[in-house]
Amino acid sequence: MLDCTPKEIKERSGGVINPAKTCQPIGAMYAALGIRNCLPHSHGSQGCCAYHRSHLTRHFREPIMATTSSFTEGASVFGGGGNLKTAIKNVFAIYNPDVMAIHTTCLSETIGDDIPTIIKSAEIPEGKLVIHANTPSYQGSHVTGFSNMTKAMVSYLAEATSETKKEQVNIIPGFVNPGDMREIKRLVTKMSIKFIMFPDTSGVLDSPMTGKFVMYPGGGARVEEIRDSGNSMLTVALGAYASSDAAHLLERKCNVPAMTLKTPIGIKATDEFLMTLRGKFVREVPYALEEERGQLVDAMIDLHHQFHGKKVAIFGDPDIVIGLTEFVLSLGMRPVHVLTGTPGGTLGGPQDIFEKEITEMLAKAGIEGRVKAAGDLFELHQWIKNDPVDLLIGNTYGKYIARAEDIPLVRVGFPILDRGMHHYMPIVGYRGAMRLVEMISNALLDRRERDAADEDVELVM
Amino acid sequence: MERCDDMSTVNLLKDQLVEERKSFIVVKGRQKNQLKCEADSIAGCVSQRACVYCGARVVLNPVTDAIHLVHGPIGCASYTWDIRGSLSSGSELYRNSFSTDLKENDVIFGSEKKLARAIDELVEKYNAGLVFVYSTCVVGVIGDDLEAVCRAAAKKHGIEVIPVQSSGFIGNKSAGYRAACDALLRLIELPAGKLPGRTAGSGGRSVNYLGDFNLAGEAWIITNYLKSMGVDVNVVFTGDATHQSLKKAATASLNIMQCAGSMAYLARRMEELYGIPYLKVSFLGLEDTSASLRKIAAAFKDPEMMRRAEELIARETAGVRPVIEQYREKLRGKKAAIYVGGGFKAISLVKQFREIGIDVVMVGTQTGREEEYQTLHDIADDGTVILDDANPSELEKFMLEKGAHLLVGGVKERPLAYKLGVAFIDHNHDRKHPLSGFVGAINFAREVYSTVCSPVWKYTRGMGGVLHAQE
Ligand code: SF4
Ligand code: SF4
């Protein structure tokens, strides 16, 4: 039987069973792909890089390009400096990117390679850039890796060059799909506000079929834009875990005020996002967006009776899960199990944001539930066995639990390895929320009809 | 020797190959050169090649009732969680992901205690008789004494806890195959009484089947064929294998080996240790399947077995041929490019494509060995491009130049083919239908047909009529 999880819950201290996270470098690799003409580089053994690329390929169904330092035994004894220097030379000679974005791996971190010093002594062609982020996987998760690489964009590239700040906003979208990034850009454009988004993987990982293979598909944040982010009057970091650190660094470095908002999933978070922009830039929310919002509310009302009181378990990356939890609460559902694999706070930032935020939301709604950061899916499964739910929301790995407990699964988050289309279709903004309403409603109704006796099957629901 | 790995050199010069790479590519009938292969990758290339751990995990993962514990930081375990389609007839324990999830402190102060705790907790929970503990790069550097921890745990729980020395940087995937084989050898028990004779004919009728991971149930198909010939499969390495079945591997009288890349070492060692001879076989395509079944019957020197083999071949072929013929009609004139992991698979695929009437215009592998390239060269048509460890620009160049309609490859090649407007089938671990044996030949033809002849390719031309790829 596929279900090997015992119901009885016991304290564990020897590691993870069925993880709800993965390692930092893959997040760093993903973030780096959000710079135009950038080649991510993995400083470590070739195996890590191959895994990260395959995993991203499975999720995005796109070619993922990244290079590796190809450590061998020698490098692991004497350090990987030589490998990295050779790599820098080869990368520019062969692949000719504008930017090479180096992230470390557990191995190079353990050996203790000093990347900035190595970069300084490497030959870098005129006009080309090398940036780096330290991404040891024995801290944090893939979300931390994304955050660290985004921070590196600020520390290496952002500059304050003008006396007065420009009327433009920096948006750090967080670890979301290219379709979400597109949608966030559309919302800001509709607000008639000039913006700089970084990283921005739209146009890179959702590029069209053209009959050609190109190494750098043309999307992504341009280096000049990231530079100019130091001159913006505000940075909006969407998601405390993936985006906050970079925004705060930009504040310290270039004096650009930072604001952290939730990833705009659901009506409340999207409202907050747009209201913030409206307030800071003195703009009216255009009718087009009011209309979208109205449609969303209309949909929520039309279908609310399906949602009310339904128990749901949610897992995935902290920023996404916070947004989802808030949204299902606004639909009248009861998120009784909420879990992320990513550990507590942000590095150097406030601790336990995840558990605190979710616990507050649940308390406000009068719901008793279990909340955990740094958990795993084995534990979530045990929770569900002890306190069953009507619906599971999370990434592909939820399918084992869904099957074992015979509950519907709505796939949201990273990675999704067994369904297509998700990286094109947003879950953020009002439209994204409508899509979530549709997915959740369909999942619940499909299940009800599957289980219904003949006489209970209704045409109109 | 310095060189770039498979996915390198994209922007490189569309019509002119990098000098360094030239010796890795030959065109049949044009050059006399030996193809270079089996070299290491250099730093700064887009490498497709996997690590030691990956190789070891591929081989051992199908052992269904084992706890596969990855000792290292979380990623190594996350990426290998149930990504291979090996089927089980019993336990599904192997489809869970177990990691010691090393943290900073573990790396600084050592992680032996944590590992021991992890084993204790898992054994208590799952009541398993076998634990594989995989070491990863970090563990290799911090120098945990895996052997000692495993020995102690084995003693404490009265089960087998086998360390797999698979730190990623000590070599490549092949080193991992070897590490896995070493782990398997530790499991095999010396049978009581005398060893099975040195010739297959003497006495027993049971074989071990090496190098089938039971993807989509392939090992079961072959096991059934053999059964109908009167041959018992003792244990498959490692498709649908269990702790107990592996232990008695030394009781078989013959090893048949399919995936030589991962299993040659094990076959040789079993011959040395237990006197079990081995035969190379392949069950991909009608031709290879029939030849292999005959070869096995011949090894047993049993006329009755040969008769039954012929009967099986005749019966199955009669069922399959007409279907293949239909597909052949539809696929006439189509051209295929092959880019797979091992040489054995590439060779079989060339033959299989011939069976369904498709010309192979390009064939390459990631890790093919010299003698395999020789065979490829011998069986390929004139003009076929043969290359070792190709990169996307090379794949693109030759596919387009040679007008390939189809690429056979692994995970990372799929989106590349699609971007070029070329059809694709996965002949790797992501395959969803058995491609082995007689029924596999039909599945193969059907899969090729359903992608090559899909109407979606008609729309690859943009609205302005600008190319997007072939028609
Ligand atoms: S070693 Fe570290 S970086 Fe590499 S895959 Fe494992 S966890 Fe990720
Ligand atoms: S750390 Fe080593 S063992 Fe793990 S994936 Fe990377 S190369 Fe392989």
mmCIF file with all atom_site columns, C-alpha atoms in Angstrom, chain B residues 304-409:
data_model
loop_
_atom_site.group_PDB
_atom_site.id
_atom_site.type_symbol
_atom_site.label_atom_id
_atom_site.label_alt_id
_atom_site.label_comp_id
_atom_site.label_asym_id
_atom_site.label_entity_id
_atom_site.label_seq_id
_atom_site.pdbx_PDB_ins_code
_atom_site.Cartn_x
_atom_site.Cartn_y
_atom_site.Cartn_z
_atom_site.occupancy
_atom_site.B_iso_or_equiv
_atom_site.pdbx_formal_charge
_atom_site.auth_seq_id
_atom_site.auth_comp_id
_atom_site.auth_asym_id
_atom_site.auth_atom_id
_atom_site.pdbx_PDB_model_num
ATOM 1   C CA . GLU B 1 304 ? 12.679 -28.470 -24.918 1.00 0.00 ? 304 GLU B CA 1
ATOM 2   C CA . MET B 1 305 ? 13.375 -24.983 -23.633 1.00 0.00 ? 305 MET B CA 1
ATOM 3   C CA . MET B 1 306 ? 14.457 -23.887 -27.077 1.00 0.00 ? 306 MET B CA 1
ATOM 4   C CA . ARG B 1 307 ? 11.268 -25.308 -28.550 1.00 0.00 ? 307 ARG B CA 1
ATOM 5   C CA . ARG B 1 308 ? 9.204  -23.359 -26.082 1.00 0.00 ? 308 ARG B CA 1
ATOM 6   C CA . ALA B 1 309 ? 11.214 -20.233 -26.762 1.00 0.00 ? 309 ALA B CA 1
ATOM 7   C CA . GLU B 1 310 ? 10.571 -20.575 -30.487 1.00 0.00 ? 310 GLU B CA 1
ATOM 8   C CA . GLU B 1 311 ? 6.909  -21.144 -29.788 1.00 0.00 ? 311 GLU B CA 1
ATOM 9   C CA . LEU B 1 312 ? 6.733  -18.032 -27.647 1.00 0.00 ? 312 LEU B CA 1
ATOM 10  C CA . ILE B 1 313 ? 8.591  -15.964 -30.218 1.00 0.00 ? 313 ILE B CA 1
ATOM 11  C CA . ALA B 1 314 ? 6.377  -17.196 -33.039 1.00 0.00 ? 314 ALA B CA 1
ATOM 12  C CA . ARG B 1 315 ? 3.181  -16.588 -31.096 1.00 0.00 ? 315 ARG B CA 1
ATOM 13  C CA . GLU B 1 316 ? 4.122  -13.134 -29.836 1.00 0.00 ? 316 GLU B CA 1
ATOM 14  C CA . THR B 1 317 ? 5.601  -12.005 -33.115 1.00 0.00 ? 317 THR B CA 1
ATOM 15  C CA . ALA B 1 318 ? 2.487  -13.071 -34.971 1.00 0.00 ? 318 ALA B CA 1
ATOM 16  C CA . GLY B 1 319 ? 0.445  -10.890 -32.661 1.00 0.00 ? 319 GLY B CA 1
ATOM 17  C CA . VAL B 1 320 ? 2.727  -7.915  -32.841 1.00 0.00 ? 320 VAL B CA 1
ATOM 18  C CA . ARG B 1 321 ? 3.817  -7.817  -36.492 1.00 0.00 ? 321 ARG B CA 1
ATOM 19  C CA . PRO B 1 322 ? 0.526  -6.727  -38.038 1.00 0.00 ? 322 PRO B CA 1
ATOM 20  C CA . VAL B 1 323 ? 0.197  -3.879  -35.560 1.00 0.00 ? 323 VAL B CA 1
ATOM 21  C CA . ILE B 1 324 ? 3.747  -2.775  -36.185 1.00 0.00 ? 324 ILE B CA 1
ATOM 22  C CA . GLU B 1 325 ? 3.086  -2.956  -39.924 1.00 0.00 ? 325 GLU B CA 1
ATOM 23  C CA . GLN B 1 326 ? 0.191  -0.543  -39.557 1.00 0.00 ? 326 GLN B CA 1
ATOM 24  C CA . TYR B 1 327 ? 2.366  1.943   -37.748 1.00 0.00 ? 327 TYR B CA 1
ATOM 25  C CA . ARG B 1 328 ? 5.147  1.394   -40.244 1.00 0.00 ? 328 ARG B CA 1
ATOM 26  C CA . GLU B 1 329 ? 2.847  2.541   -42.995 1.00 0.00 ? 329 GLU B CA 1
ATOM 27  C CA . LYS B 1 330 ? 2.004  5.709   -41.146 1.00 0.00 ? 330 LYS B CA 1
ATOM 28  C CA . LEU B 1 331 ? 5.537  6.469   -40.114 1.00 0.00 ? 331 LEU B CA 1
ATOM 29  C CA . ARG B 1 332 ? 7.173  5.911   -43.453 1.00 0.00 ? 332 ARG B CA 1
ATOM 30  C CA . GLY B 1 333 ? 9.748  8.575   -44.283 1.00 0.00 ? 333 GLY B CA 1
ATOM 31  C CA . LYS B 1 334 ? 9.995  9.978   -40.787 1.00 0.00 ? 334 LYS B CA 1
ATOM 32  C CA . LYS B 1 335 ? 13.387 10.557  -39.265 1.00 0.00 ? 335 LYS B CA 1
ATOM 33  C CA . ALA B 1 336 ? 14.526 10.205  -35.696 1.00 0.00 ? 336 ALA B CA 1
ATOM 34  C CA . ALA B 1 337 ? 17.326 11.551  -33.536 1.00 0.00 ? 337 ALA B CA 1
ATOM 35  C CA . ILE B 1 338 ? 18.425 9.671   -30.451 1.00 0.00 ? 338 ILE B CA 1
ATOM 36  C CA . TYR B 1 339 ? 20.068 11.130  -27.408 1.00 0.00 ? 339 TYR B CA 1
ATOM 37  C CA . VAL B 1 340 ? 20.020 8.833   -24.402 1.00 0.00 ? 340 VAL B CA 1
ATOM 38  C CA . GLY B 1 341 ? 22.107 7.972   -21.355 1.00 0.00 ? 341 GLY B CA 1
ATOM 39  C CA . GLY B 1 342 ? 23.782 4.691   -22.159 1.00 0.00 ? 342 GLY B CA 1
ATOM 40  C CA . GLY B 1 343 ? 25.121 3.055   -25.278 1.00 0.00 ? 343 GLY B CA 1
ATOM 41  C CA . PHE B 1 344 ? 23.159 -0.144  -24.830 1.00 0.00 ? 344 PHE B CA 1
ATOM 42  C CA . LYS B 1 345 ? 19.899 1.728   -25.103 1.00 0.00 ? 345 LYS B CA 1
ATOM 43  C CA . ALA B 1 346 ? 21.038 3.689   -28.139 1.00 0.00 ? 346 ALA B CA 1
ATOM 44  C CA . ILE B 1 347 ? 21.945 0.502   -29.968 1.00 0.00 ? 347 ILE B CA 1
ATOM 45  C CA . SER B 1 348 ? 18.599 -1.100  -29.245 1.00 0.00 ? 348 SER B CA 1
ATOM 46  C CA . LEU B 1 349 ? 16.772 2.032   -30.287 1.00 0.00 ? 349 LEU B CA 1
ATOM 47  C CA . VAL B 1 350 ? 18.484 2.176   -33.670 1.00 0.00 ? 350 VAL B CA 1
ATOM 48  C CA . LYS B 1 351 ? 17.237 -1.354  -34.325 1.00 0.00 ? 351 LYS B CA 1
ATOM 49  C CA . GLN B 1 352 ? 13.803 -0.603  -32.960 1.00 0.00 ? 352 GLN B CA 1
ATOM 50  C CA . PHE B 1 353 ? 13.372 2.406   -35.215 1.00 0.00 ? 353 PHE B CA 1
ATOM 51  C CA . ARG B 1 354 ? 14.369 0.303   -38.161 1.00 0.00 ? 354 ARG B CA 1
ATOM 52  C CA . GLU B 1 355 ? 11.576 -2.121  -37.252 1.00 0.00 ? 355 GLU B CA 1
ATOM 53  C CA . ILE B 1 356 ? 9.000  0.624   -37.479 1.00 0.00 ? 356 ILE B CA 1
ATOM 54  C CA . GLY B 1 357 ? 10.405 2.072   -40.665 1.00 0.00 ? 357 GLY B CA 1
ATOM 55  C CA . ILE B 1 358 ? 12.039 5.181   -39.279 1.00 0.00 ? 358 ILE B CA 1
ATOM 56  C CA . ASP B 1 359 ? 15.532 6.318   -40.279 1.00 0.00 ? 359 ASP B CA 1
ATOM 57  C CA . VAL B 1 360 ? 17.838 7.305   -37.501 1.00 0.00 ? 360 VAL B CA 1
ATOM 58  C CA . VAL B 1 361 ? 19.741 10.385  -38.613 1.00 0.00 ? 361 VAL B CA 1
ATOM 59  C CA . MET B 1 362 ? 21.542 11.201  -35.403 1.00 0.00 ? 362 MET B CA 1
ATOM 60  C CA . VAL B 1 363 ? 22.500 9.139   -32.394 1.00 0.00 ? 363 VAL B CA 1
ATOM 61  C CA . GLY B 1 364 ? 24.311 10.183  -29.258 1.00 0.00 ? 364 GLY B CA 1
ATOM 62  C CA . THR B 1 365 ? 24.748 9.140   -25.665 1.00 0.00 ? 365 THR B CA 1
ATOM 63  C CA . GLN B 1 366 ? 25.845 10.738  -22.439 1.00 0.00 ? 366 GLN B CA 1
ATOM 64  C CA . THR B 1 367 ? 28.010 7.919   -21.171 1.00 0.00 ? 367 THR B CA 1
ATOM 65  C CA . GLY B 1 368 ? 28.417 5.413   -23.986 1.00 0.00 ? 368 GLY B CA 1
ATOM 66  C CA . ARG B 1 369 ? 31.585 3.345   -23.956 1.00 0.00 ? 369 ARG B CA 1
ATOM 67  C CA . GLU B 1 370 ? 34.011 2.854   -26.755 1.00 0.00 ? 370 GLU B CA 1
ATOM 68  C CA . GLU B 1 371 ? 32.853 -0.601  -27.807 1.00 0.00 ? 371 GLU B CA 1
ATOM 69  C CA . GLU B 1 372 ? 29.261 0.584   -27.830 1.00 0.00 ? 372 GLU B CA 1
ATOM 70  C CA . TYR B 1 373 ? 30.141 3.421   -30.177 1.00 0.00 ? 373 TYR B CA 1
ATOM 71  C CA . GLN B 1 374 ? 31.838 0.884   -32.385 1.00 0.00 ? 374 GLN B CA 1
ATOM 72  C CA . THR B 1 375 ? 28.609 -1.115  -32.548 1.00 0.00 ? 375 THR B CA 1
ATOM 73  C CA . LEU B 1 376 ? 26.600 2.030   -33.229 1.00 0.00 ? 376 LEU B CA 1
ATOM 74  C CA . HIS B 1 377 ? 28.938 2.871   -36.038 1.00 0.00 ? 377 HIS B CA 1
ATOM 75  C CA . ASP B 1 378 ? 28.560 -0.616  -37.460 1.00 0.00 ? 378 ASP B CA 1
ATOM 76  C CA . ILE B 1 379 ? 24.776 -0.677  -37.462 1.00 0.00 ? 379 ILE B CA 1
ATOM 77  C CA . ALA B 1 380 ? 24.075 2.949   -38.415 1.00 0.00 ? 380 ALA B CA 1
ATOM 78  C CA . ASP B 1 381 ? 23.213 4.007   -41.946 1.00 0.00 ? 381 ASP B CA 1
ATOM 79  C CA . ASP B 1 382 ? 25.701 6.066   -43.909 1.00 0.00 ? 382 ASP B CA 1
ATOM 80  C CA . GLY B 1 383 ? 25.366 9.739   -43.132 1.00 0.00 ? 383 GLY B CA 1
ATOM 81  C CA . THR B 1 384 ? 24.140 9.201   -39.588 1.00 0.00 ? 384 THR B CA 1
ATOM 82  C CA . VAL B 1 385 ? 25.663 11.654  -37.153 1.00 0.00 ? 385 VAL B CA 1
ATOM 83  C CA . ILE B 1 386 ? 27.127 9.898   -34.141 1.00 0.00 ? 386 ILE B CA 1
ATOM 84  C CA . LEU B 1 387 ? 28.085 12.022  -31.184 1.00 0.00 ? 387 LEU B CA 1
ATOM 85  C CA . ASP B 1 388 ? 29.192 11.678  -27.599 1.00 0.00 ? 388 ASP B CA 1
ATOM 86  C CA . ASP B 1 389 ? 27.710 13.846  -24.895 1.00 0.00 ? 389 ASP B CA 1
ATOM 87  C CA . ALA B 1 390 ? 26.029 16.428  -27.086 1.00 0.00 ? 390 ALA B CA 1
ATOM 88  C CA . ASN B 1 391 ? 24.975 19.932  -26.142 1.00 0.00 ? 391 ASN B CA 1
ATOM 89  C CA . PRO B 1 392 ? 21.777 21.690  -27.186 1.00 0.00 ? 392 PRO B CA 1
ATOM 90  C CA . SER B 1 393 ? 23.283 23.643  -30.031 1.00 0.00 ? 393 SER B CA 1
ATOM 91  C CA . GLU B 1 394 ? 24.634 20.436  -31.500 1.00 0.00 ? 394 GLU B CA 1
ATOM 92  C CA . LEU B 1 395 ? 21.357 18.651  -30.993 1.00 0.00 ? 395 LEU B CA 1
ATOM 93  C CA . GLU B 1 396 ? 19.581 21.584  -32.600 1.00 0.00 ? 396 GLU B CA 1
ATOM 94  C CA . LYS B 1 397 ? 21.993 21.847  -35.476 1.00 0.00 ? 397 LYS B CA 1
ATOM 95  C CA . PHE B 1 398 ? 21.896 18.208  -36.428 1.00 0.00 ? 398 PHE B CA 1
ATOM 96  C CA . MET B 1 399 ? 18.203 17.703  -35.852 1.00 0.00 ? 399 MET B CA 1
ATOM 97  C CA . LEU B 1 400 ? 17.354 20.604  -38.098 1.00 0.00 ? 400 LEU B CA 1
ATOM 98  C CA . GLU B 1 401 ? 20.041 19.898  -40.653 1.00 0.00 ? 401 GLU B CA 1
ATOM 99  C CA . LYS B 1 402 ? 19.056 16.271  -40.894 1.00 0.00 ? 402 LYS B CA 1
ATOM 100 C CA . GLY B 1 403 ? 15.355 17.053  -40.749 1.00 0.00 ? 403 GLY B CA 1
ATOM 101 C CA . ALA B 1 404 ? 14.584 14.906  -37.718 1.00 0.00 ? 404 ALA B CA 1
ATOM 102 C CA . HIS B 1 405 ? 10.903 14.671  -36.846 1.00 0.00 ? 405 HIS B CA 1
ATOM 103 C CA . LEU B 1 406 ? 11.448 13.084  -33.482 1.00 0.00 ? 406 LEU B CA 1
ATOM 104 C CA . LEU B 1 407 ? 13.901 13.131  -30.616 1.00 0.00 ? 407 LEU B CA 1
ATOM 105 C CA . VAL B 1 408 ? 14.287 10.377  -28.062 1.00 0.00 ? 408 VAL B CA 1
ATOM 106 C CA . GLY B 1 409 ? 15.800 11.641  -24.851 1.00 0.00 ? 409 GLY B CA 1
#
